[in-house]
C-alpha cells in the first residue's frame, strides 16, 4: 500500500464546500468517488484543510492510500481525465506512515475584489463592489491591513462553532499585502494573507472589518481592541456582513513534507 500526496486546484463555486457531507456535492466526496472509479479500488481522500462552499483553491493538499501500479508522476494525467472542476497539479509518493500531524504547513490566502461594472459570471470568483471610489483608497487600506500582522487573538475575526474544539484562537499572520491590478479595464484588488493557521472564516471577517474601517464606520483602534479582546467580546463587537466566499482563494500551501520519496516535488505556481 502506497500513500500519494497531491497538490490540487478546484473551482469552489461548483461545490458545497470541501469536506464530505451526506447528499451534498463536495470536493472531498467527489474526489473519493472519482479516483476510486479511475483506479478501480476504494479510495479515501484526506486533506490538509477545509474550505467552505464557494471558496476556491489553487494549491490544496490531499493524500490517499492506493494499491495502484501507476507511478506517482503519471497519476495527474491519468486521474485528471476523469475530473471536472478539479485538477491535480502533481502527485508524490510519501512514506506509508505519513501523518498530517507530523507535517508543518502554512498557508497563503488571497481575497479578490473587483470594483465597478461587472457581469453575472464575475460574481462566483470575486467580491464585486460597484463603488469605484473605494478602489482609489488602496493607500488608506494598506495601513488597516497591516494591523493584522503579528501574533494576535483572532477569535472576534472568526465564526463561532461549538462543534469545533479549538484550544487556542491565537494565530500568527506573517504578512498582508494589497496588490492593485486591472481586469477588463476595471480595478481589481488582491489581498494576500500569509499565516501559520486560520480560524473558520477568519480571512473573510478580516477583509470585512478592514472595509468597515476604510468606510469610516469603525476605527483602527476598534480593530486593535478586537485583536486583543480588550473591553470587547462577541456580543459587543461591531456587526458586519462577512465578505462573500466567492472572493476567497487558497493560493498556496507552504511546507512540503520532508519525507517525499522517489519524486521531485515542484511547488505549484500561483
PDB file of C-alpha atoms in Angstrom:
ATOM      1  CA  UNK A   1       0.000   0.000   0.000  1.00  0.00           C
ATOM      2  CA  UNK A   2       1.382   3.384  -1.040  1.00  0.00           C
ATOM      3  CA  UNK A   3       0.474   6.893   0.049  1.00  0.00           C
ATOM      4  CA  UNK A   4       0.187   9.544  -2.661  1.00  0.00           C
ATOM      5  CA  UNK A   5       0.394  13.203  -1.650  1.00  0.00           C
ATOM      6  CA  UNK A   6      -1.121  15.718  -4.079  1.00  0.00           C
ATOM      7  CA  UNK A   7      -1.482  19.394  -4.855  1.00  0.00           C
ATOM      8  CA  UNK A   8      -4.900  20.148  -6.326  1.00  0.00           C
ATOM      9  CA  UNK A   9      -6.906  23.129  -7.556  1.00  0.00           C
ATOM     10  CA  UNK A  10     -10.673  23.477  -7.758  1.00  0.00           C
ATOM     11  CA  UNK A  11     -13.487  25.849  -8.642  1.00  0.00           C
ATOM     12  CA  UNK A  12     -15.293  26.283  -5.338  1.00  0.00           C
ATOM     13  CA  UNK A  13     -18.430  27.668  -6.983  1.00  0.00           C
ATOM     14  CA  UNK A  14     -19.192  24.160  -8.228  1.00  0.00           C
ATOM     15  CA  UNK A  15     -19.186  22.543  -4.790  1.00  0.00           C
ATOM     16  CA  UNK A  16     -20.855  22.888  -1.405  1.00  0.00           C
ATOM     17  CA  UNK A  17     -17.504  23.070   0.353  1.00  0.00           C
ATOM     18  CA  UNK A  18     -14.558  20.714   0.633  1.00  0.00           C
ATOM     19  CA  UNK A  19     -15.438  18.343   3.470  1.00  0.00           C
ATOM     20  CA  UNK A  20     -17.567  15.324   2.626  1.00  0.00           C
ATOM     21  CA  UNK A  21     -21.218  15.702   3.695  1.00  0.00           C
ATOM     22  CA  UNK A  22     -24.147  13.355   3.147  1.00  0.00           C
ATOM     23  CA  UNK A  23     -26.120  14.018  -0.053  1.00  0.00           C
ATOM     24  CA  UNK A  24     -24.040  17.101  -0.942  1.00  0.00           C
ATOM     25  CA  UNK A  25     -21.631  17.629  -3.836  1.00  0.00           C
ATOM     26  CA  UNK A  26     -18.338  18.352  -2.032  1.00  0.00           C
ATOM     27  CA  UNK A  27     -14.756  18.329  -3.282  1.00  0.00           C
ATOM     28  CA  UNK A  28     -13.677  15.559  -0.922  1.00  0.00           C
ATOM     29  CA  UNK A  29     -16.672  13.365  -1.707  1.00  0.00           C
ATOM     30  CA  UNK A  30     -16.270  13.908  -5.441  1.00  0.00           C
ATOM     31  CA  UNK A  31     -12.554  13.057  -5.309  1.00  0.00           C
ATOM     32  CA  UNK A  32     -13.178   9.891  -3.302  1.00  0.00           C
ATOM     33  CA  UNK A  33     -15.788   8.671  -5.760  1.00  0.00           C
ATOM     34  CA  UNK A  34     -13.982   9.668  -8.954  1.00  0.00           C
ATOM     35  CA  UNK A  35     -10.484   8.496  -8.002  1.00  0.00           C
ATOM     36  CA  UNK A  36     -11.974   5.203  -6.784  1.00  0.00           C
ATOM     37  CA  UNK A  37     -13.604   4.716 -10.185  1.00  0.00           C
ATOM     38  CA  UNK A  38     -10.440   5.704 -12.020  1.00  0.00           C
ATOM     39  CA  UNK A  39      -8.079   3.443 -10.049  1.00  0.00           C
ATOM     40  CA  UNK A  40     -10.719   0.711  -9.580  1.00  0.00           C
ATOM     41  CA  UNK A  41     -10.276   0.487  -5.825  1.00  0.00           C
ATOM     42  CA  UNK A  42     -11.816   2.087  -2.759  1.00  0.00           C
ATOM     43  CA  UNK A  43     -10.041   5.403  -2.101  1.00  0.00           C
ATOM     44  CA  UNK A  44     -10.293   7.590   0.994  1.00  0.00           C
ATOM     45  CA  UNK A  45      -9.034  11.123   0.291  1.00  0.00           C
ATOM     46  CA  UNK A  46      -7.807  13.116   3.297  1.00  0.00           C
ATOM     47  CA  UNK A  47      -6.875  16.794   3.325  1.00  0.00           C
ATOM     48  CA  UNK A  48      -4.653  19.417   4.887  1.00  0.00           C
ATOM     49  CA  UNK A  49      -7.518  21.849   5.426  1.00  0.00           C
ATOM     50  CA  UNK A  50     -11.143  22.538   4.601  1.00  0.00           C
ATOM     51  CA  UNK A  51     -12.737  25.290   2.567  1.00  0.00           C
ATOM     52  CA  UNK A  52     -16.324  26.499   2.719  1.00  0.00           C
ATOM     53  CA  UNK A  53     -18.881  26.449  -0.072  1.00  0.00           C
ATOM     54  CA  UNK A  54     -17.854  28.856  -2.816  1.00  0.00           C
ATOM     55  CA  UNK A  55     -14.195  29.149  -1.733  1.00  0.00           C
ATOM     56  CA  UNK A  56     -11.635  28.284  -4.406  1.00  0.00           C
ATOM     57  CA  UNK A  57      -8.227  26.633  -4.160  1.00  0.00           C
ATOM     58  CA  UNK A  58      -5.134  26.813  -6.331  1.00  0.00           C
ATOM     59  CA  UNK A  59      -2.950  24.692  -4.047  1.00  0.00           C
ATOM     60  CA  UNK A  60      -4.893  22.491  -1.655  1.00  0.00           C
ATOM     61  CA  UNK A  61      -3.016  19.433  -0.340  1.00  0.00           C
ATOM     62  CA  UNK A  62      -4.647  15.997  -0.181  1.00  0.00           C
ATOM     63  CA  UNK A  63      -3.403  12.423   0.092  1.00  0.00           C
ATOM     64  CA  UNK A  64      -4.724   8.903  -0.272  1.00  0.00           C
ATOM     65  CA  UNK A  65      -3.626   5.284   0.111  1.00  0.00           C
ATOM     66  CA  UNK A  66      -3.586   3.179  -3.030  1.00  0.00           C
ATOM     67  CA  UNK A  67      -2.533  -0.180  -4.462  1.00  0.00           C
ATOM     68  CA  UNK A  68      -2.188   1.199  -7.982  1.00  0.00           C
ATOM     69  CA  UNK A  69       0.792   0.358 -10.164  1.00  0.00           C
ATOM     70  CA  UNK A  70       0.619   3.798 -11.765  1.00  0.00           C
ATOM     71  CA  UNK A  71       3.737   5.778 -10.737  1.00  0.00           C
ATOM     72  CA  UNK A  72       3.079   8.963  -8.790  1.00  0.00           C
ATOM     73  CA  UNK A  73       4.280  11.284 -11.543  1.00  0.00           C
ATOM     74  CA  UNK A  74       1.839   9.721 -14.034  1.00  0.00           C
ATOM     75  CA  UNK A  75      -1.194   9.948 -11.755  1.00  0.00           C
ATOM     76  CA  UNK A  76      -2.194  13.539 -12.630  1.00  0.00           C
ATOM     77  CA  UNK A  77      -2.562  12.752 -16.335  1.00  0.00           C
ATOM     78  CA  UNK A  78      -4.495   9.552 -15.607  1.00  0.00           C
ATOM     79  CA  UNK A  79      -6.851  10.942 -12.954  1.00  0.00           C
ATOM     80  CA  UNK A  80      -7.422  14.404 -14.458  1.00  0.00           C
ATOM     81  CA  UNK A  81      -9.179  12.817 -17.447  1.00  0.00           C
ATOM     82  CA  UNK A  82     -11.905  11.772 -15.016  1.00  0.00           C
ATOM     83  CA  UNK A  83     -12.240  15.075 -13.160  1.00  0.00           C
ATOM     84  CA  UNK A  84     -14.366  18.164 -13.771  1.00  0.00           C
ATOM     85  CA  UNK A  85     -13.805  21.494 -11.981  1.00  0.00           C
ATOM     86  CA  UNK A  86     -10.902  19.900 -10.055  1.00  0.00           C
ATOM     87  CA  UNK A  87      -7.358  19.373 -11.307  1.00  0.00           C
ATOM     88  CA  UNK A  88      -4.382  17.611  -9.779  1.00  0.00           C
ATOM     89  CA  UNK A  89      -1.167  19.604 -10.245  1.00  0.00           C
ATOM     90  CA  UNK A  90       1.167  16.835  -9.184  1.00  0.00           C
ATOM     91  CA  UNK A  91       1.481  13.725  -7.060  1.00  0.00           C
ATOM     92  CA  UNK A  92       4.385  12.469  -4.961  1.00  0.00           C
ATOM     93  CA  UNK A  93       4.766   9.237  -3.033  1.00  0.00           C
ATOM     94  CA  UNK A  94       5.337   9.742   0.685  1.00  0.00           C
ATOM     95  CA  UNK A  95       6.252   7.374   3.484  1.00  0.00           C
ATOM     96  CA  UNK A  96       3.484   4.829   4.268  1.00  0.00           C
ATOM     97  CA  UNK A  97       3.377   6.179   7.820  1.00  0.00           C
ATOM     98  CA  UNK A  98       2.628   9.695   6.589  1.00  0.00           C
ATOM     99  CA  UNK A  99       0.628  11.683   9.127  1.00  0.00           C
ATOM    100  CA  UNK A 100      -0.626  15.233   8.708  1.00  0.00           C
ATOM    101  CA  UNK A 101       0.152  15.906  12.351  1.00  0.00           C
ATOM    102  CA  UNK A 102       3.852  15.375  11.627  1.00  0.00           C
ATOM    103  CA  UNK A 103       3.912  17.862   8.744  1.00  0.00           C
ATOM    104  CA  UNK A 104       4.178  21.609   9.258  1.00  0.00           C
ATOM    105  CA  UNK A 105       2.200  23.638   6.748  1.00  0.00           C
ATOM    106  CA  UNK A 106       1.468  27.341   6.452  1.00  0.00           C
ATOM    107  CA  UNK A 107      -0.957  28.903   4.013  1.00  0.00           C
ATOM    108  CA  UNK A 108      -1.338  31.947   1.835  1.00  0.00           C
ATOM    109  CA  UNK A 109      -4.890  33.044   1.127  1.00  0.00           C
ATOM    110  CA  UNK A 110      -5.839  35.607  -1.477  1.00  0.00           C
ATOM    111  CA  UNK A 111      -9.033  37.656  -1.445  1.00  0.00           C
ATOM    112  CA  UNK A 112     -10.080  39.216  -4.753  1.00  0.00           C
ATOM    113  CA  UNK A 113     -12.262  42.309  -5.021  1.00  0.00           C
ATOM    114  CA  UNK A 114     -13.482  43.631  -8.356  1.00  0.00           C
ATOM    115  CA  UNK A 115     -14.688  47.242  -8.482  1.00  0.00           C
ATOM    116  CA  UNK A 116     -17.064  48.921 -10.924  1.00  0.00           C
ATOM    117  CA  UNK A 117     -19.140  47.333 -13.652  1.00  0.00           C
ATOM    118  CA  UNK A 118     -19.425  43.548 -13.544  1.00  0.00           C
ATOM    119  CA  UNK A 119     -21.300  40.712 -15.208  1.00  0.00           C
ATOM    120  CA  UNK A 120     -23.002  37.745 -13.523  1.00  0.00           C
ATOM    121  CA  UNK A 121     -20.112  35.444 -14.434  1.00  0.00           C
ATOM    122  CA  UNK A 122     -17.725  37.628 -12.393  1.00  0.00           C
ATOM    123  CA  UNK A 123     -19.628  37.143  -9.145  1.00  0.00           C
ATOM    124  CA  UNK A 124     -18.661  33.497  -8.438  1.00  0.00           C
ATOM    125  CA  UNK A 125     -14.972  34.473  -8.485  1.00  0.00           C
ATOM    126  CA  UNK A 126     -14.798  37.917  -6.829  1.00  0.00           C
ATOM    127  CA  UNK A 127     -16.377  40.164  -4.284  1.00  0.00           C
ATOM    128  CA  UNK A 128     -17.968  42.580  -6.752  1.00  0.00           C
ATOM    129  CA  UNK A 129     -18.303  46.159  -5.474  1.00  0.00           C
ATOM    130  CA  UNK A 130     -19.793  48.771  -7.797  1.00  0.00           C
ATOM    131  CA  UNK A 131     -18.340  51.764  -5.919  1.00  0.00           C
ATOM    132  CA  UNK A 132     -15.291  52.801  -7.965  1.00  0.00           C
ATOM    133  CA  UNK A 133     -14.304  55.443  -5.389  1.00  0.00           C
ATOM    134  CA  UNK A 134     -13.319  52.733  -2.928  1.00  0.00           C
ATOM    135  CA  UNK A 135     -10.797  51.414  -5.448  1.00  0.00           C
ATOM    136  CA  UNK A 136      -8.956  54.752  -5.220  1.00  0.00           C
ATOM    137  CA  UNK A 137      -8.291  54.250  -1.494  1.00  0.00           C
ATOM    138  CA  UNK A 138      -5.701  51.478  -1.656  1.00  0.00           C
ATOM    139  CA  UNK A 139      -3.138  53.659   0.131  1.00  0.00           C
ATOM    140  CA  UNK A 140      -5.577  54.120   3.007  1.00  0.00           C
ATOM    141  CA  UNK A 141      -6.423  50.423   3.091  1.00  0.00           C
ATOM    142  CA  UNK A 142      -2.847  49.160   3.440  1.00  0.00           C
ATOM    143  CA  UNK A 143      -2.232  50.533   6.973  1.00  0.00           C
ATOM    144  CA  UNK A 144      -5.520  48.980   8.093  1.00  0.00           C
ATOM    145  CA  UNK A 145      -4.498  45.574   6.762  1.00  0.00           C
ATOM    146  CA  UNK A 146      -1.101  45.863   8.435  1.00  0.00           C
ATOM    147  CA  UNK A 147      -2.867  45.866  11.813  1.00  0.00           C
ATOM    148  CA  UNK A 148      -3.458  42.139  11.375  1.00  0.00           C
ATOM    149  CA  UNK A 149       0.235  41.284  11.070  1.00  0.00           C
ATOM    150  CA  UNK A 150       1.863  39.566  14.023  1.00  0.00           C
ATOM    151  CA  UNK A 151       0.558  37.174  16.651  1.00  0.00           C
ATOM    152  CA  UNK A 152      -2.948  38.004  17.860  1.00  0.00           C
ATOM    153  CA  UNK A 153      -6.131  36.515  19.243  1.00  0.00           C
ATOM    154  CA  UNK A 154      -8.385  36.271  16.169  1.00  0.00           C
ATOM    155  CA  UNK A 155     -11.461  34.918  17.965  1.00  0.00           C
ATOM    156  CA  UNK A 156     -13.522  38.006  17.083  1.00  0.00           C
ATOM    157  CA  UNK A 157     -12.487  37.659  13.440  1.00  0.00           C
ATOM    158  CA  UNK A 158     -13.992  34.202  13.090  1.00  0.00           C
ATOM    159  CA  UNK A 159     -17.329  32.440  13.151  1.00  0.00           C
ATOM    160  CA  UNK A 160     -18.065  30.554  16.341  1.00  0.00           C
ATOM    161  CA  UNK A 161     -18.973  26.888  16.029  1.00  0.00           C
ATOM    162  CA  UNK A 162     -19.496  24.880  19.187  1.00  0.00           C
ATOM    163  CA  UNK A 163     -18.939  21.642  17.272  1.00  0.00           C
ATOM    164  CA  UNK A 164     -15.318  22.630  16.585  1.00  0.00           C
ATOM    165  CA  UNK A 165     -12.988  22.179  19.538  1.00  0.00           C
ATOM    166  CA  UNK A 166     -10.407  24.963  19.320  1.00  0.00           C
ATOM    167  CA  UNK A 167      -7.739  25.021  22.010  1.00  0.00           C
ATOM    168  CA  UNK A 168      -6.480  28.487  21.108  1.00  0.00           C
ATOM    169  CA  UNK A 169      -7.551  31.368  18.873  1.00  0.00           C
ATOM    170  CA  UNK A 170      -4.001  32.708  18.732  1.00  0.00           C
ATOM    171  CA  UNK A 171      -2.672  32.807  15.186  1.00  0.00           C
ATOM    172  CA  UNK A 172       0.357  34.445  13.620  1.00  0.00           C
ATOM    173  CA  UNK A 173      -0.027  36.425  10.413  1.00  0.00           C
ATOM    174  CA  UNK A 174       3.386  36.773   8.786  1.00  0.00           C
ATOM    175  CA  UNK A 175       2.350  39.312   6.201  1.00  0.00           C
ATOM    176  CA  UNK A 176      -0.536  41.060   4.469  1.00  0.00           C
ATOM    177  CA  UNK A 177      -0.200  42.773   1.110  1.00  0.00           C
ATOM    178  CA  UNK A 178      -2.624  44.512  -1.202  1.00  0.00           C
ATOM    179  CA  UNK A 179      -1.916  44.178  -4.930  1.00  0.00           C
ATOM    180  CA  UNK A 180      -3.627  46.509  -7.398  1.00  0.00           C
ATOM    181  CA  UNK A 181      -4.403  45.227 -10.875  1.00  0.00           C
ATOM    182  CA  UNK A 182      -6.929  45.791 -13.628  1.00  0.00           C
ATOM    183  CA  UNK A 183      -9.172  43.250 -15.321  1.00  0.00           C
ATOM    184  CA  UNK A 184     -11.462  44.109 -18.223  1.00  0.00           C
ATOM    185  CA  UNK A 185     -10.441  47.748 -17.611  1.00  0.00           C
ATOM    186  CA  UNK A 186     -11.855  47.563 -14.077  1.00  0.00           C
ATOM    187  CA  UNK A 187      -9.838  47.882 -10.825  1.00  0.00           C
ATOM    188  CA  UNK A 188      -9.026  44.614  -9.071  1.00  0.00           C
ATOM    189  CA  UNK A 189      -7.596  44.232  -5.577  1.00  0.00           C
ATOM    190  CA  UNK A 190      -5.859  41.091  -4.415  1.00  0.00           C
ATOM    191  CA  UNK A 191      -5.336  40.923  -0.650  1.00  0.00           C
ATOM    192  CA  UNK A 192      -2.797  38.226   0.220  1.00  0.00           C
ATOM    193  CA  UNK A 193      -2.536  36.950   3.774  1.00  0.00           C
ATOM    194  CA  UNK A 194       0.227  34.578   4.863  1.00  0.00           C
ATOM    195  CA  UNK A 195      -0.262  32.865   8.208  1.00  0.00           C
ATOM    196  CA  UNK A 196       0.605  29.824  10.268  1.00  0.00           C
ATOM    197  CA  UNK A 197      -3.055  28.899  10.635  1.00  0.00           C
ATOM    198  CA  UNK A 198      -6.536  30.279  10.091  1.00  0.00           C
ATOM    199  CA  UNK A 199      -9.790  30.074  12.017  1.00  0.00           C
ATOM    200  CA  UNK A 200     -13.153  29.447  10.387  1.00  0.00           C
ATOM    201  CA  UNK A 201     -13.994  32.387   8.067  1.00  0.00           C
ATOM    202  CA  UNK A 202     -11.099  34.367   9.547  1.00  0.00           C
ATOM    203  CA  UNK A 203      -9.847  35.878   6.270  1.00  0.00           C
ATOM    204  CA  UNK A 204     -13.349  36.874   5.205  1.00  0.00           C
ATOM    205  CA  UNK A 205     -14.010  38.654   8.509  1.00  0.00           C
ATOM    206  CA  UNK A 206     -10.615  40.380   8.361  1.00  0.00           C
ATOM    207  CA  UNK A 207     -11.468  41.748   4.915  1.00  0.00           C
ATOM    208  CA  UNK A 208     -14.986  42.756   6.000  1.00  0.00           C
ATOM    209  CA  UNK A 209     -13.775  44.676   9.073  1.00  0.00           C
ATOM    210  CA  UNK A 210     -10.985  46.319   7.072  1.00  0.00           C
ATOM    211  CA  UNK A 211     -13.580  47.667   4.643  1.00  0.00           C
ATOM    212  CA  UNK A 212     -15.711  48.936   7.532  1.00  0.00           C
ATOM    213  CA  UNK A 213     -12.659  50.861   8.713  1.00  0.00           C
ATOM    214  CA  UNK A 214     -11.966  52.157   5.210  1.00  0.00           C
ATOM    215  CA  UNK A 215     -15.544  53.454   5.028  1.00  0.00           C
ATOM    216  CA  UNK A 216     -15.164  55.204   8.387  1.00  0.00           C
ATOM    217  CA  UNK A 217     -17.730  53.063  10.208  1.00  0.00           C
ATOM    218  CA  UNK A 218     -15.171  51.772  12.707  1.00  0.00           C
ATOM    219  CA  UNK A 219     -11.696  52.995  13.696  1.00  0.00           C
ATOM    220  CA  UNK A 220      -8.291  51.371  13.654  1.00  0.00           C
ATOM    221  CA  UNK A 221      -8.421  51.340  17.453  1.00  0.00           C
ATOM    222  CA  UNK A 222     -11.543  49.196  17.291  1.00  0.00           C
ATOM    223  CA  UNK A 223      -9.667  46.622  15.229  1.00  0.00           C
ATOM    224  CA  UNK A 224      -6.728  46.771  17.657  1.00  0.00           C
ATOM    225  CA  UNK A 225      -9.076  46.201  20.588  1.00  0.00           C
ATOM    226  CA  UNK A 226     -10.700  43.264  18.808  1.00  0.00           C
ATOM    227  CA  UNK A 227      -7.288  41.679  18.236  1.00  0.00           C
ATOM    228  CA  UNK A 228      -6.530  41.820  21.953  1.00  0.00           C
ATOM    229  CA  UNK A 229     -10.155  41.239  23.056  1.00  0.00           C
ATOM    230  CA  UNK A 230      -9.744  44.413  25.114  1.00  0.00           C
ATOM    231  CA  UNK A 231     -13.091  45.539  26.548  1.00  0.00           C
ATOM    232  CA  UNK A 232     -14.942  43.837  23.716  1.00  0.00           C
ATOM    233  CA  UNK A 233     -16.462  40.423  23.044  1.00  0.00           C
ATOM    234  CA  UNK A 234     -18.766  38.738  20.540  1.00  0.00           C
ATOM    235  CA  UNK A 235     -21.814  40.453  21.970  1.00  0.00           C
ATOM    236  CA  UNK A 236     -20.307  43.941  21.792  1.00  0.00           C
ATOM    237  CA  UNK A 237     -18.151  43.779  18.662  1.00  0.00           C
ATOM    238  CA  UNK A 238     -19.344  45.826  15.668  1.00  0.00           C
ATOM    239  CA  UNK A 239     -21.724  43.854  13.486  1.00  0.00           C
ATOM    240  CA  UNK A 240     -20.570  43.369   9.884  1.00  0.00           C
ATOM    241  CA  UNK A 241     -21.646  41.257   6.968  1.00  0.00           C
ATOM    242  CA  UNK A 242     -18.894  38.734   6.304  1.00  0.00           C
ATOM    243  CA  UNK A 243     -17.128  39.166   2.957  1.00  0.00           C
ATOM    244  CA  UNK A 244     -18.542  36.638   0.470  1.00  0.00           C
ATOM    245  CA  UNK A 245     -16.887  33.277  -0.059  1.00  0.00           C
ATOM    246  CA  UNK A 246     -16.655  33.878  -3.806  1.00  0.00           C
ATOM    247  CA  UNK A 247     -13.623  36.166  -3.477  1.00  0.00           C
ATOM    248  CA  UNK A 248     -11.507  33.795  -1.393  1.00  0.00           C
ATOM    249  CA  UNK A 249      -8.754  31.562  -2.784  1.00  0.00           C
ATOM    250  CA  UNK A 250      -6.415  29.163  -1.026  1.00  0.00           C
ATOM    251  CA  UNK A 251      -3.473  30.420  -3.042  1.00  0.00           C
ATOM    252  CA  UNK A 252      -0.608  28.365  -1.692  1.00  0.00           C
ATOM    253  CA  UNK A 253       0.165  25.748   0.933  1.00  0.00           C
ATOM    254  CA  UNK A 254       3.724  26.045   2.210  1.00  0.00           C
ATOM    255  CA  UNK A 255       5.815  23.384   3.891  1.00  0.00           C
ATOM    256  CA  UNK A 256       6.226  20.345   1.663  1.00  0.00           C
ATOM    257  CA  UNK A 257       6.772  17.210   3.770  1.00  0.00           C
ATOM    258  CA  UNK A 258      10.423  16.266   4.064  1.00  0.00           C
ATOM    259  CA  UNK A 259       9.663  12.561   3.624  1.00  0.00           C
ATOM    260  CA  UNK A 260       8.599  12.629  -0.018  1.00  0.00           C
ATOM    261  CA  UNK A 261      10.434   9.767  -1.704  1.00  0.00           C
ATOM    262  CA  UNK A 262      11.463   8.948  -5.262  1.00  0.00           C
ATOM    263  CA  UNK A 263       9.718  12.001  -6.720  1.00  0.00           C
ATOM    264  CA  UNK A 264      10.889  15.560  -7.358  1.00  0.00           C
ATOM    265  CA  UNK A 265       8.295  17.934  -5.910  1.00  0.00           C
ATOM    266  CA  UNK A 266       7.797  21.219  -7.694  1.00  0.00           C
ATOM    267  CA  UNK A 267       5.947  23.899  -5.758  1.00  0.00           C
ATOM    268  CA  UNK A 268       2.915  24.810  -7.885  1.00  0.00           C
ATOM    269  CA  UNK A 269       2.920  28.242  -9.450  1.00  0.00           C
ATOM    270  CA  UNK A 270       0.250  30.622  -8.214  1.00  0.00           C
TER     271      UNK A 270
END
